[in-house]
Coordinates of C-alpha atoms (C1' of nucleotides) in Angstrom, one line a residue:
Chain X
M1 CA 115.0 49.2 80.3
A2 CA 112.5 51.8 81.6
N3 CA 115.0 54.7 82.0
V4 CA 117.1 54.6 79.0
N5 CA 116.1 58.1 78.1
S6 CA 113.9 59.4 80.8
Y7 CA 114.1 63.0 79.7
T8 CA 112.6 62.5 76.3
R9 CA 110.2 59.9 77.7
R10 CA 108.8 62.2 80.4
M11 CA 108.8 65.4 78.4
P12 CA 107.5 64.9 75.0
T13 CA 106.9 68.6 74.9
P14 CA 108.8 70.9 77.3
D15 CA 106.7 73.4 79.3
R16 CA 106.3 76.6 77.3
T17 CA 105.0 78.7 80.1
S18 CA 104.2 78.6 83.8
L19 CA 101.4 79.7 86.2
D20 CA 103.5 82.6 87.4
A21 CA 104.1 83.8 83.9
I22 CA 100.3 83.6 83.2
V23 CA 99.4 85.5 86.4
D24 CA 102.0 88.1 85.7
A25 CA 100.7 88.6 82.1
A26 CA 97.2 88.8 83.5
R27 CA 98.2 91.5 86.0
D28 CA 99.9 93.5 83.3
L29 CA 96.9 93.2 81.0
L30 CA 94.6 94.3 83.8
E31 CA 96.5 97.5 84.3
E32 CA 96.9 98.2 80.6
Q33 CA 93.5 97.2 79.3
G34 CA 91.2 96.9 82.3
L35 CA 89.4 93.8 83.4
T36 CA 87.7 93.5 80.0
G37 CA 91.0 93.5 78.3
L38 CA 92.1 90.5 80.4
T39 CA 91.0 87.9 78.0
M40 CA 92.4 84.3 77.7
N41 CA 93.3 85.2 74.2
A42 CA 95.4 88.2 75.2
V43 CA 97.1 86.3 78.1
A44 CA 97.9 83.4 75.8
L45 CA 99.4 85.7 73.2
R46 CA 101.6 87.3 75.9
V47 CA 103.0 84.1 77.3
G48 CA 103.4 82.5 73.9
V49 CA 100.9 79.7 73.9
R50 CA 97.5 79.1 72.4
P51 CA 94.4 79.9 74.5
P52 CA 93.5 76.2 75.2
S53 CA 96.9 75.6 76.8
L54 CA 96.1 78.0 79.6
Y55 CA 93.6 75.5 80.9
K56 CA 96.5 73.2 81.9
R57 CA 97.4 75.8 84.5
V58 CA 94.2 77.5 85.5
S59 CA 90.7 76.1 85.5
S60 CA 88.9 79.2 84.1
R61 CA 89.3 82.9 83.4
E62 CA 87.4 83.4 86.7
Q63 CA 90.1 81.5 88.7
L64 CA 92.8 83.5 86.9
V65 CA 91.2 86.8 87.9
Q66 CA 91.0 85.4 91.5
L67 CA 94.7 84.6 91.4
V68 CA 95.4 88.1 90.3
A69 CA 93.3 89.5 93.2
E70 CA 95.2 87.3 95.7
A71 CA 98.6 88.2 94.4
T72 CA 97.6 91.9 94.6
L73 CA 96.4 91.6 98.2
T74 CA 99.6 89.8 99.2
G75 CA 101.5 92.7 97.8
V76 CA 99.5 95.3 99.7
A77 CA 99.8 93.3 102.9
V78 CA 103.6 93.2 102.7
R79 CA 103.8 97.0 101.9
L80 CA 101.4 98.0 104.7
D81 CA 103.1 95.7 107.3
R82 CA 106.3 97.7 106.8
M83 CA 104.7 101.0 107.9
E84 CA 104.6 102.2 111.5
S85 CA 102.3 105.1 112.1
A86 CA 98.7 105.3 111.1
A87 CA 99.5 108.1 108.6
E88 CA 102.2 106.0 107.0
V89 CA 99.9 103.0 106.6
V90 CA 97.2 105.0 105.0
N91 CA 99.5 106.9 102.8
E92 CA 101.1 103.7 101.6
F93 CA 97.6 102.3 100.9
R94 CA 96.9 105.3 98.7
R95 CA 100.3 105.0 97.0
F96 CA 99.5 101.4 96.1
G97 CA 96.2 102.5 94.5
H98 CA 98.1 105.0 92.4
A99 CA 100.7 102.5 91.4
H100 CA 98.2 99.7 90.4
P101 CA 94.8 101.4 89.9
A102 CA 93.0 98.6 88.1
A103 CA 94.3 96.0 90.6
F104 CA 93.3 98.3 93.5
Q105 CA 89.7 98.6 92.2
L106 CA 89.6 94.8 91.6
V107 CA 90.5 93.9 95.2
M108 CA 88.9 96.8 97.0
T109 CA 85.7 97.6 95.1
P110 CA 84.8 94.6 92.9
A111 CA 81.4 94.7 91.2
A112 CA 78.9 92.0 91.9
G113 CA 79.9 88.8 90.0
I114 CA 83.6 89.7 89.8
P115 CA 85.6 86.9 91.4
T116 CA 87.4 87.9 94.6
A117 CA 90.3 86.7 96.7
R118 CA 89.8 83.9 99.2
R119 CA 89.2 85.0 102.7
E120 CA 92.6 84.6 104.1
F121 CA 94.2 87.0 101.6
G122 CA 91.8 89.8 102.7
E123 CA 92.4 89.1 106.3
R124 CA 96.2 89.3 105.9
A125 CA 95.8 92.7 104.2
S126 CA 93.7 94.0 107.0
D127 CA 96.3 93.2 109.7
A128 CA 98.0 96.6 109.4
M129 CA 94.7 98.4 109.5
L130 CA 93.7 96.6 112.7
R131 CA 97.0 97.4 114.2
I132 CA 96.7 101.1 113.7
G133 CA 93.0 101.0 114.7
G134 CA 94.1 99.7 118.0
M135 CA 97.0 102.2 118.3
L136 CA 94.6 105.1 117.8
A137 CA 91.4 104.2 119.5
G138 CA 92.5 101.5 122.0
E139 CA 92.3 97.8 121.6
E140 CA 88.6 97.6 122.5
H141 CA 87.8 99.8 119.5
A142 CA 90.4 98.5 117.2
L143 CA 87.9 96.8 114.8
V144 CA 85.5 99.7 114.4
A145 CA 88.4 102.2 114.1
A146 CA 90.1 100.0 111.5
R147 CA 86.8 99.8 109.5
T148 CA 86.3 103.6 109.7
L149 CA 89.8 104.2 108.4
T150 CA 89.7 101.5 105.7
A151 CA 86.3 102.6 104.5
W152 CA 87.4 106.2 104.2
A153 CA 90.8 105.4 102.5
T154 CA 89.2 102.9 100.1
G155 CA 86.4 105.3 99.2
F156 CA 88.8 108.2 98.7
V157 CA 91.3 106.4 96.5
S158 CA 88.5 104.7 94.5
M159 CA 86.9 108.1 93.9
E160 CA 90.1 109.7 92.8
L161 CA 91.0 106.8 90.5
N162 CA 87.6 106.8 88.7
G163 CA 87.5 110.6 88.4
S164 CA 84.6 111.1 90.9
F165 CA 86.1 114.3 92.3
Q166 CA 84.8 116.6 89.7
L167 CA 84.3 119.9 91.6
G168 CA 87.9 121.1 91.4
G169 CA 89.9 121.8 94.5
D170 CA 93.2 120.2 95.5
I171 CA 92.8 116.4 95.9
D172 CA 96.0 116.0 97.9
E173 CA 94.8 118.7 100.3
A174 CA 91.5 116.8 100.7
W175 CA 93.4 113.7 101.4
R176 CA 95.6 115.3 104.1
F177 CA 92.5 116.9 105.6
G178 CA 90.8 113.5 105.8
V179 CA 93.9 111.8 107.3
A180 CA 94.2 114.5 110.0
R181 CA 90.5 114.6 110.8
L182 CA 90.2 110.8 111.1
I183 CA 93.3 110.3 113.1
D184 CA 92.2 113.0 115.4
A185 CA 88.7 111.6 115.7
L186 CA 89.8 108.1 116.4
T187 CA 92.4 109.2 118.9
R188 CA 89.7 110.9 121.0
V189 CA 88.0 107.6 121.3
G190 CA 90.8 105.7 123.1
Chain A
M1 CA 45.8 112.6 48.1
A2 CA 48.8 112.5 50.4
N3 CA 46.9 112.0 53.7
V4 CA 44.2 109.5 52.9
N5 CA 45.5 107.2 55.5
S6 CA 48.4 108.8 57.3
Y7 CA 48.4 106.4 60.2
T8 CA 49.3 103.3 58.2
R9 CA 51.5 105.4 55.9
R10 CA 53.6 106.7 58.7
M11 CA 53.7 103.6 60.8
P12 CA 54.3 100.6 58.7
T13 CA 55.3 98.9 62.0
P14 CA 54.2 100.4 65.3
D15 CA 56.8 100.8 68.0
R16 CA 57.2 97.7 70.0
T17 CA 59.3 99.1 72.8
S18 CA 60.7 102.5 74.1
L19 CA 63.9 103.9 75.5
D20 CA 62.4 103.9 78.9
A21 CA 61.4 100.3 78.8
I22 CA 64.9 99.4 77.6
V23 CA 66.7 101.3 80.4
D24 CA 64.3 99.9 83.0
A25 CA 64.9 96.3 81.7
A26 CA 68.7 97.0 81.8
R27 CA 68.4 98.3 85.4
D28 CA 66.5 95.2 86.5
L29 CA 69.0 92.9 84.8
L30 CA 71.9 94.8 86.4
E31 CA 70.5 94.0 89.9
E32 CA 69.5 90.5 89.1
Q33 CA 72.5 89.3 87.1
G34 CA 75.2 91.9 87.6
L35 CA 76.8 93.9 84.9
T36 CA 77.9 90.8 82.9
G37 CA 74.3 89.7 82.9
L38 CA 73.3 93.0 81.3
T39 CA 73.6 91.8 77.7
M40 CA 71.8 93.2 74.7
N41 CA 70.3 89.7 74.2
A42 CA 68.8 89.7 77.7
V43 CA 67.5 93.2 77.4
A44 CA 65.9 92.5 74.0
L45 CA 64.3 89.4 75.4
R46 CA 62.8 91.4 78.2
V47 CA 61.4 94.2 76.2
G48 CA 60.1 91.8 73.5
V49 CA 62.2 92.6 70.5
R50 CA 65.3 91.1 68.8
P51 CA 68.7 92.4 69.7
P52 CA 69.3 94.4 66.6
S53 CA 66.2 96.5 67.2
L54 CA 67.8 97.9 70.4
Y55 CA 70.1 99.9 68.2
K56 CA 67.2 102.1 67.0
R57 CA 67.1 103.5 70.6
V58 CA 70.7 103.2 71.9
S59 CA 73.9 103.4 70.0
S60 CA 75.7 100.7 71.9
R61 CA 75.7 98.6 75.1
E62 CA 78.1 101.1 76.5
Q63 CA 75.7 103.9 76.0
L64 CA 72.9 101.8 77.6
V65 CA 75.1 101.2 80.7
Q66 CA 75.7 105.0 80.8
L67 CA 72.0 105.7 80.8
V68 CA 71.5 103.2 83.6
A69 CA 74.2 105.0 85.6
E70 CA 72.7 108.4 84.9
A71 CA 69.1 107.3 85.9
T72 CA 70.6 105.8 89.1
L73 CA 72.4 109.1 90.0
T74 CA 69.3 111.1 89.4
G75 CA 67.4 108.8 91.8
V76 CA 70.1 109.2 94.5
A77 CA 70.2 113.0 94.1
V78 CA 66.4 113.2 94.6
R79 CA 66.5 111.0 97.7
L80 CA 69.5 112.8 99.3
D81 CA 68.0 116.3 98.6
R82 CA 65.0 115.4 100.8
M83 CA 67.2 114.8 103.8
E84 CA 68.0 117.5 106.3
S85 CA 70.7 116.6 108.8
A86 CA 74.1 115.1 107.9
A87 CA 73.3 111.8 109.6
E88 CA 70.0 111.6 107.6
V89 CA 71.8 112.2 104.3
V90 CA 74.5 109.7 105.0
N91 CA 72.0 107.1 106.2
E92 CA 69.9 107.6 103.2
F93 CA 73.0 107.1 101.0
R94 CA 73.6 103.8 102.7
R95 CA 69.9 102.8 102.3
F96 CA 70.2 103.4 98.6
G97 CA 73.2 101.1 98.4
H98 CA 71.3 98.4 100.1
A99 CA 68.2 98.8 97.9
H100 CA 70.2 98.8 94.6
P101 CA 73.6 97.2 95.3
A102 CA 74.7 96.7 91.7
A103 CA 73.7 100.2 90.6
F104 CA 75.4 101.6 93.6
Q105 CA 78.7 99.9 92.7
L106 CA 78.2 100.9 89.1
V107 CA 77.9 104.6 89.9
M108 CA 80.2 104.9 92.9
T109 CA 83.0 102.5 92.3
P110 CA 83.1 101.7 88.6
A111 CA 86.1 99.7 87.4
A112 CA 88.4 101.2 84.7
G113 CA 86.8 100.9 81.3
I114 CA 83.2 100.8 82.6
P115 CA 81.1 103.6 81.1
T116 CA 80.2 106.3 83.7
A117 CA 77.6 109.0 83.9
R118 CA 78.1 112.4 82.3
R119 CA 79.5 115.0 84.6
E120 CA 76.3 116.9 85.4
F121 CA 74.7 113.8 86.9
G122 CA 77.5 113.3 89.4
E123 CA 77.5 116.9 90.3
R124 CA 73.7 116.9 90.9
A125 CA 74.2 113.9 93.3
S126 CA 76.9 115.6 95.3
D127 CA 74.8 118.7 96.1
A128 CA 73.5 117.2 99.3
M129 CA 77.0 116.2 100.4
L130 CA 78.3 119.7 99.8
R131 CA 75.4 121.1 101.7
I132 CA 76.0 119.0 104.8
G133 CA 79.8 119.5 104.5
G134 CA 79.2 123.2 104.8
M135 CA 76.7 122.8 107.7
L136 CA 79.3 120.8 109.7
A137 CA 82.6 122.3 108.9
G138 CA 81.7 125.8 107.7
E139 CA 81.4 127.1 104.1
E140 CA 85.1 127.5 103.7
H141 CA 85.7 123.8 104.4
A142 CA 82.5 122.5 102.7
L143 CA 84.3 120.8 99.8
V144 CA 87.0 118.9 101.8
A145 CA 84.4 118.0 104.4
A146 CA 82.0 116.7 101.8
R147 CA 84.8 114.7 100.2
T148 CA 85.7 113.2 103.5
L149 CA 82.2 112.2 104.3
T150 CA 81.4 110.9 100.8
A151 CA 84.7 108.9 100.6
W152 CA 84.0 107.2 103.9
A153 CA 80.3 106.4 103.2
T154 CA 81.2 105.2 99.7
G155 CA 84.0 103.0 101.0
F156 CA 81.9 101.6 103.8
V157 CA 78.8 100.7 101.8
S158 CA 80.9 99.4 99.0
M159 CA 82.8 97.2 101.4
E160 CA 79.7 95.8 103.1
L161 CA 78.1 95.1 99.7
N162 CA 81.0 93.1 98.4
G163 CA 81.6 91.3 101.6
S164 CA 84.9 92.9 102.6
F165 CA 84.0 93.1 106.3
Q166 CA 85.2 89.6 107.1
L167 CA 86.3 89.8 110.7
G168 CA 82.9 89.6 112.4
G169 CA 81.6 92.3 114.6
D170 CA 78.4 94.3 114.1
I171 CA 78.4 96.1 110.8
D172 CA 75.6 98.5 111.9
E173 CA 77.6 99.4 115.0
A174 CA 80.6 100.1 112.8
W175 CA 78.5 102.4 110.7
R176 CA 77.1 104.3 113.6
F177 CA 80.6 104.6 115.1
G178 CA 81.8 106.1 111.8
V179 CA 78.9 108.5 111.4
A180 CA 79.4 109.8 115.0
R181 CA 83.2 110.0 114.7
L182 CA 83.1 111.8 111.3
I183 CA 80.3 114.3 112.2
D184 CA 82.2 115.1 115.4
A185 CA 85.5 115.5 113.7
L186 CA 84.0 117.7 110.9
T187 CA 82.1 119.8 113.4
R188 CA 85.3 120.6 115.3
V189 CA 86.7 122.2 112.1
G190 CA 84.1 124.9 111.7
Chain R
dA1 C1' 60.1 103.7 60.0
dC2 C1' 60.8 100.1 62.8
dC3 C1' 61.8 95.2 62.9
dT4 C1' 64.2 90.9 61.6
dG5 C1' 67.4 87.0 60.1
dA6 C1' 71.8 86.3 58.6
dA7 C1' 76.4 87.3 59.0
dC8 C1' 80.9 88.9 61.2
dA9 C1' 84.5 89.2 64.5
dC10 C1' 85.1 88.2 68.9
dC11 C1' 84.7 85.7 73.5
dG12 C1' 85.5 81.3 77.0
dT13 C1' 85.8 76.6 76.9
dT14 C1' 86.1 71.5 75.4
dC15 C1' 88.3 67.8 73.1
dA16 C1' 90.3 64.8 69.9
dA17 C1' 94.6 64.5 67.7
dG18 C1' 99.4 65.6 67.5
dT19 C1' 104.4 65.3 69.4
Chain H
dA1 C1' 102.4 65.4 79.3
dC2 C1' 101.8 69.5 77.3
dC3 C1' 100.3 71.7 73.1
dT4 C1' 97.2 72.7 69.2
dG5 C1' 93.3 73.3 65.6
dA6 C1' 88.7 72.7 65.2
dA7 C1' 84.4 73.2 67.1
dC8 C1' 80.5 75.0 70.2
dA9 C1' 77.7 78.3 72.4
dC10 C1' 77.8 82.8 73.3
dC11 C1' 78.8 87.9 72.9
dG12 C1' 78.1 93.0 70.4
dT13 C1' 77.1 94.9 66.2
dT14 C1' 76.0 95.7 61.1
dC15 C1' 73.1 95.5 57.2
dA16 C1' 70.1 94.1 53.6
dA17 C1' 65.5 92.6 53.2
dG18 C1' 60.9 92.6 55.0
dT19 C1' 56.4 95.1 56.4

DNA sequence: ACCTGAACACCGTTCAAGT
DNA sequence: ACCTGAACACCGTTCAAGT
């Protein structure tokens, strides 16, 4: 008697979207319109529901932004893990910034009050940096070396993305100069 | 006949605030509440007028944020210009980040869509960096050296301000390590 | 000439009512 | 069980009306 028609009983309205679709729409909006363009309204429009429906999948806009940050960091981690040499890792890091500028800024240089990824996502993304830090400077200096390299690469990519290099000159040349100088400096430590 | 009482004629309502007071209130709010807390409402409340009155002094919230960014960069430029050695400049840069974290992030790592300072303000702030770049690496490498140093310092301070150094260890030690490695590396170039 | 209340189009979010 | 319209408190901004 209970299961005569369990489908229509259990699904009075079928799902019209999914958490993945919502996060993907949010990521696209972030790149296209910036963080201010990532509104619940715009996300809802993209996934084909009304704004209140989003709250069945995410608890707030803040949590949605956090999910975007975490998905981004997972992507970076996977890409960096594949690289071998220090130069490759750092070049891939920069390539990622060029491919997803807004997501890069969101995860690497969030302003105060912007929701960030939970700890474990950041740690996973720093594995590759620690690995090359140890390779270059020796295991006992792996952490400081990784921090030096990450700080430089983050600052450089962030500056080129927001147009802070205003004095002309070749940006790619400045990047190669920095890579060479840093790798050399860190190698001398070990 | 025209000037019997020019004061009351020309000032039917005396000024109740000023552009400086508005920008100062905005800077305070930025540090206390973050960029999202810098609302026209909150600024108006602080300077003692109603929100619409602000539009007599600034054309938009966007322009107000730009004025905050420019005032911030002017402050940095003055402080960096006073320093002599490369280590002093870069340490003062970090001290500034600690003193005004939200303003630092606003001017050094603004997200896409955030209003930034007009060109000349950024250039003025980079004078000191160019100077020490030339001191360390020689005039012909001044620009790439300045970019390497600025990128590293910006990335480092930005990361410590937003809590990106999550793996323990001594942050000050990592800073000193970076300063020493970079100055050494850039000196070898010249 | 500066200031204000009222109004508008937008946010994020809640919730009762629909299916 | 998911979806929606209506509603609320907030934004930034405009503008006619006050002094």
